[in-house]
Amino acid sequence: MEDSKHGSKLSNLGIQDFLSIGYLFLLVLGVVHETIYYKFIGINILDYSSVLDVLISPIAVITGNLILGLAVLFSIVMAYVVVKITPKYYKWLSKKKKYQSGKNKIKLEKAQVKINAKDAVITMIAFYVFSIFIGLGIGSGYKTKKRIISNDYKITHQLTFEDGFTQDIKMLGKNSLYVFYVLKDDPEVIIAPIDGNIKMIKNLEKL
């Protein structure tokens, strides 16, 4: 069959190619996720981010959300199985006598045609991951904004500044350059530079 002969160009890609393409995809999603989240609290995060912050944004987003991390891991595994392992399994299956004629052969041929449409499968997986990133960005941003307005949140961290002054805060986020937070009973979001300003950040939730 012509489809089986040519298949998808994705089948010619190695694991390193998949990792590179996957990271580039996650990089875009990481930036989009953070942009959406911070927009809800009135911050254009790209104005307060370094190049390093942008590059590690997908890692920061994934490690900061267990559901997101598991969803991405599941999608990567599924993509690899579909593109690399499943075609080999069908090829092995086609050598079995019961799949060389009759209804079983027809079913196997139909399955092989579907698997050869790998581009469509990968697109579906990418859309799945994209939906999770965007959905969680909107959900967490909206929830955070609502809690700030209603003053319904707990103090999470303590900042110690270079001059010794301390503040108990609700941290909304941080990167290598800035800390974004609010003070209890005050809905105004504060952006504080870290370098030369903040000496220590203590996580009160772990105490």
Coordinates of C-alpha atoms in Angstrom, one line a residue:
M1 CA 0.0 0.0 0.0
E2 CA 1.2 3.5 -0.9
D3 CA 0.4 4.9 2.5
S4 CA 2.3 2.2 4.3
K5 CA 5.3 2.7 2.0
H6 CA 5.6 6.4 2.4
G7 CA 3.9 6.9 5.8
S8 CA 4.7 10.0 7.7
K9 CA 7.8 12.0 7.9
L10 CA 7.6 11.8 11.6
S11 CA 8.7 8.2 11.5
N12 CA 12.1 9.4 10.2
L13 CA 12.7 11.5 13.3
G14 CA 14.8 10.2 16.2
I15 CA 14.3 10.6 19.9
Q16 CA 16.6 13.6 20.0
D17 CA 14.4 15.3 17.3
F18 CA 11.3 14.6 19.3
L19 CA 12.9 16.1 22.4
S20 CA 14.0 19.2 20.6
I21 CA 10.6 19.8 19.0
G22 CA 8.8 18.9 22.2
Y23 CA 10.9 21.4 24.2
L24 CA 10.3 24.1 21.7
F25 CA 6.6 23.4 21.9
L26 CA 6.6 23.5 25.7
L27 CA 8.7 26.7 25.6
V28 CA 5.9 28.5 23.6
L29 CA 3.3 27.0 25.9
G30 CA 5.2 28.0 29.1
V31 CA 5.4 31.6 28.0
V32 CA 1.8 31.7 26.9
H33 CA 0.7 30.1 30.2
E34 CA 2.6 32.6 32.4
T35 CA 1.5 35.5 30.2
I36 CA -2.2 34.5 30.7
Y37 CA -1.8 33.9 34.5
Y38 CA 0.0 37.2 35.2
K39 CA -2.4 39.2 32.9
F40 CA -5.2 38.3 35.3
I41 CA -3.3 40.1 38.2
G42 CA -2.4 43.1 36.0
I43 CA 1.2 42.2 35.1
N44 CA 2.8 41.9 31.7
I45 CA 5.3 39.2 32.8
L46 CA 7.5 39.6 29.7
D47 CA 8.4 43.1 30.9
Y48 CA 9.8 41.6 34.0
S49 CA 11.5 38.5 32.6
S50 CA 15.0 37.7 31.6
V51 CA 16.0 35.5 28.7
L52 CA 16.8 32.7 31.2
D53 CA 13.3 33.1 32.7
V54 CA 11.8 32.6 29.3
L55 CA 13.9 29.5 28.5
I56 CA 13.1 27.8 31.8
S57 CA 9.4 28.8 31.8
P58 CA 8.1 25.4 30.7
I59 CA 10.1 23.7 33.4
A60 CA 9.0 26.1 36.0
V61 CA 5.3 25.7 35.0
I62 CA 5.5 21.9 34.8
T63 CA 7.3 21.4 38.1
G64 CA 5.0 23.9 39.8
N65 CA 1.8 22.0 38.8
L66 CA 1.6 18.2 39.4
I67 CA -1.4 17.8 37.0
L68 CA 0.4 19.6 34.2
G69 CA 3.6 17.7 34.7
L70 CA 1.8 14.3 34.6
A71 CA -0.2 15.4 31.5
V72 CA 2.9 16.4 29.6
L73 CA 4.7 13.2 30.6
F74 CA 1.7 11.1 29.5
S75 CA 1.5 12.9 26.2
I76 CA 5.2 12.4 25.4
V77 CA 5.0 8.7 26.1
M78 CA 1.9 8.4 24.0
A79 CA 3.5 10.3 21.1
Y80 CA 6.6 8.0 21.2
V81 CA 4.5 4.8 21.4
V82 CA 2.3 5.9 18.4
V83 CA 5.1 6.9 16.2
K84 CA 7.8 4.4 17.0
I85 CA 6.4 1.3 18.7
T86 CA 2.9 0.7 17.4
P87 CA 3.9 0.4 13.7
K88 CA 6.5 -2.3 14.6
Y89 CA 3.8 -4.1 16.6
Y90 CA 1.5 -4.2 13.6
K91 CA 4.3 -5.4 11.4
W92 CA 5.0 -8.2 13.8
L93 CA 1.3 -9.0 14.0
S94 CA 0.9 -9.2 10.2
K95 CA 3.3 -12.2 10.1
K96 CA 0.8 -14.2 12.2
K97 CA -1.2 -16.7 10.2
K98 CA -4.6 -15.5 11.5
Y99 CA -3.9 -12.0 10.2
Q100 CA -2.9 -13.0 6.7
S101 CA -6.4 -13.4 5.3
G102 CA -10.1 -12.8 6.0
K103 CA -11.6 -10.3 8.4
N104 CA -8.5 -10.1 10.6
K105 CA -6.3 -9.0 7.7
I106 CA -8.8 -6.3 6.8
K107 CA -9.0 -5.1 10.4
L108 CA -5.2 -5.0 10.6
E109 CA -4.8 -3.1 7.3
K110 CA -7.3 -0.5 8.5
A111 CA -5.4 -0.1 11.8
Q112 CA -2.1 0.3 9.9
V113 CA -3.6 3.1 7.7
K114 CA -4.7 4.9 10.8
I115 CA -1.4 4.6 12.5
N116 CA 0.4 5.8 9.3
A117 CA -1.5 9.1 9.7
K118 CA 0.9 10.0 12.5
D119 CA 0.8 13.7 11.8
A120 CA -2.9 13.7 12.8
V121 CA -2.2 11.7 16.0
I122 CA 0.6 14.0 17.1
T123 CA -1.5 17.1 16.4
M124 CA -4.2 15.7 18.6
I125 CA -1.7 15.1 21.4
A126 CA -0.3 18.6 21.0
F127 CA -3.8 20.1 21.1
Y128 CA -4.5 18.1 24.3
V129 CA -1.3 19.5 26.0
F130 CA -2.1 23.0 24.7
S131 CA -5.6 22.9 26.1
I132 CA -4.3 21.9 29.5
F133 CA -1.7 24.6 29.6
I134 CA -4.1 27.3 28.5
G135 CA -6.9 26.0 30.7
L136 CA -4.8 26.0 33.9
G137 CA -3.4 29.4 33.1
I138 CA -6.8 30.9 32.8
G139 CA -8.1 28.9 35.8
S140 CA -5.3 29.8 38.2
G141 CA -5.1 33.4 37.0
Y142 CA -8.9 33.9 37.6
K143 CA -8.8 32.1 40.9
T144 CA -5.9 34.2 42.2
K145 CA -7.5 37.5 41.1
K146 CA -10.7 36.6 42.8
R147 CA -8.9 35.7 46.0
I148 CA -7.0 39.0 46.0
I149 CA -10.1 41.0 45.5
S150 CA -12.0 39.2 48.2
N151 CA -9.0 39.0 50.5
D152 CA -9.5 35.3 50.7
Y153 CA -5.9 34.0 50.9
K154 CA -3.2 32.9 53.4
I155 CA 0.1 34.4 54.0
T156 CA 2.7 32.1 52.3
H157 CA 6.1 33.7 52.6
Q158 CA 8.2 36.1 54.6
L159 CA 10.6 38.5 52.8
T160 CA 13.7 39.9 54.5
F161 CA 15.1 42.9 52.8
E162 CA 18.7 44.0 52.7
D163 CA 18.1 46.7 55.4
G164 CA 16.7 44.0 57.8
F165 CA 13.0 44.9 57.3
T166 CA 10.7 41.9 57.0
Q167 CA 7.3 41.5 55.4
D168 CA 4.8 38.6 55.6
I169 CA 3.3 38.3 52.1
K170 CA 1.1 36.2 49.8
M171 CA 3.5 35.3 47.0
L172 CA 1.8 35.3 43.6
G173 CA 4.9 34.3 41.7
K174 CA 8.6 35.0 41.2
N175 CA 11.4 34.7 38.7
S176 CA 15.1 35.4 38.7
L177 CA 14.6 39.1 38.8
Y178 CA 11.4 39.9 40.7
V179 CA 9.0 38.8 43.4
F180 CA 5.2 39.4 42.8
Y181 CA 3.1 39.6 45.9
V182 CA 0.3 41.2 47.9
L183 CA 0.0 42.2 51.6
K184 CA -2.9 41.1 53.7
D185 CA -5.9 43.4 53.4
D186 CA -4.3 45.2 50.4
P187 CA -5.4 44.2 46.9
E188 CA -2.5 46.1 45.2
V189 CA 0.0 43.8 43.6
I190 CA 3.6 44.7 44.5
I191 CA 6.6 43.9 42.3
A192 CA 9.9 43.9 44.2
P193 CA 13.3 43.4 42.6
I194 CA 15.4 40.7 44.1
D195 CA 18.9 41.8 43.3
G196 CA 20.3 44.3 45.8
N197 CA 16.9 44.4 47.6
I198 CA 15.7 41.1 49.0
K199 CA 18.1 39.2 51.3
M200 CA 16.0 36.1 52.0
I201 CA 12.7 34.5 51.1
K202 CA 11.2 32.2 53.7
N203 CA 8.4 29.8 52.9
L204 CA 6.0 30.0 55.8
E205 CA 3.8 27.1 54.5
K206 CA 6.6 24.6 55.2
L207 CA 7.1 25.7 58.8

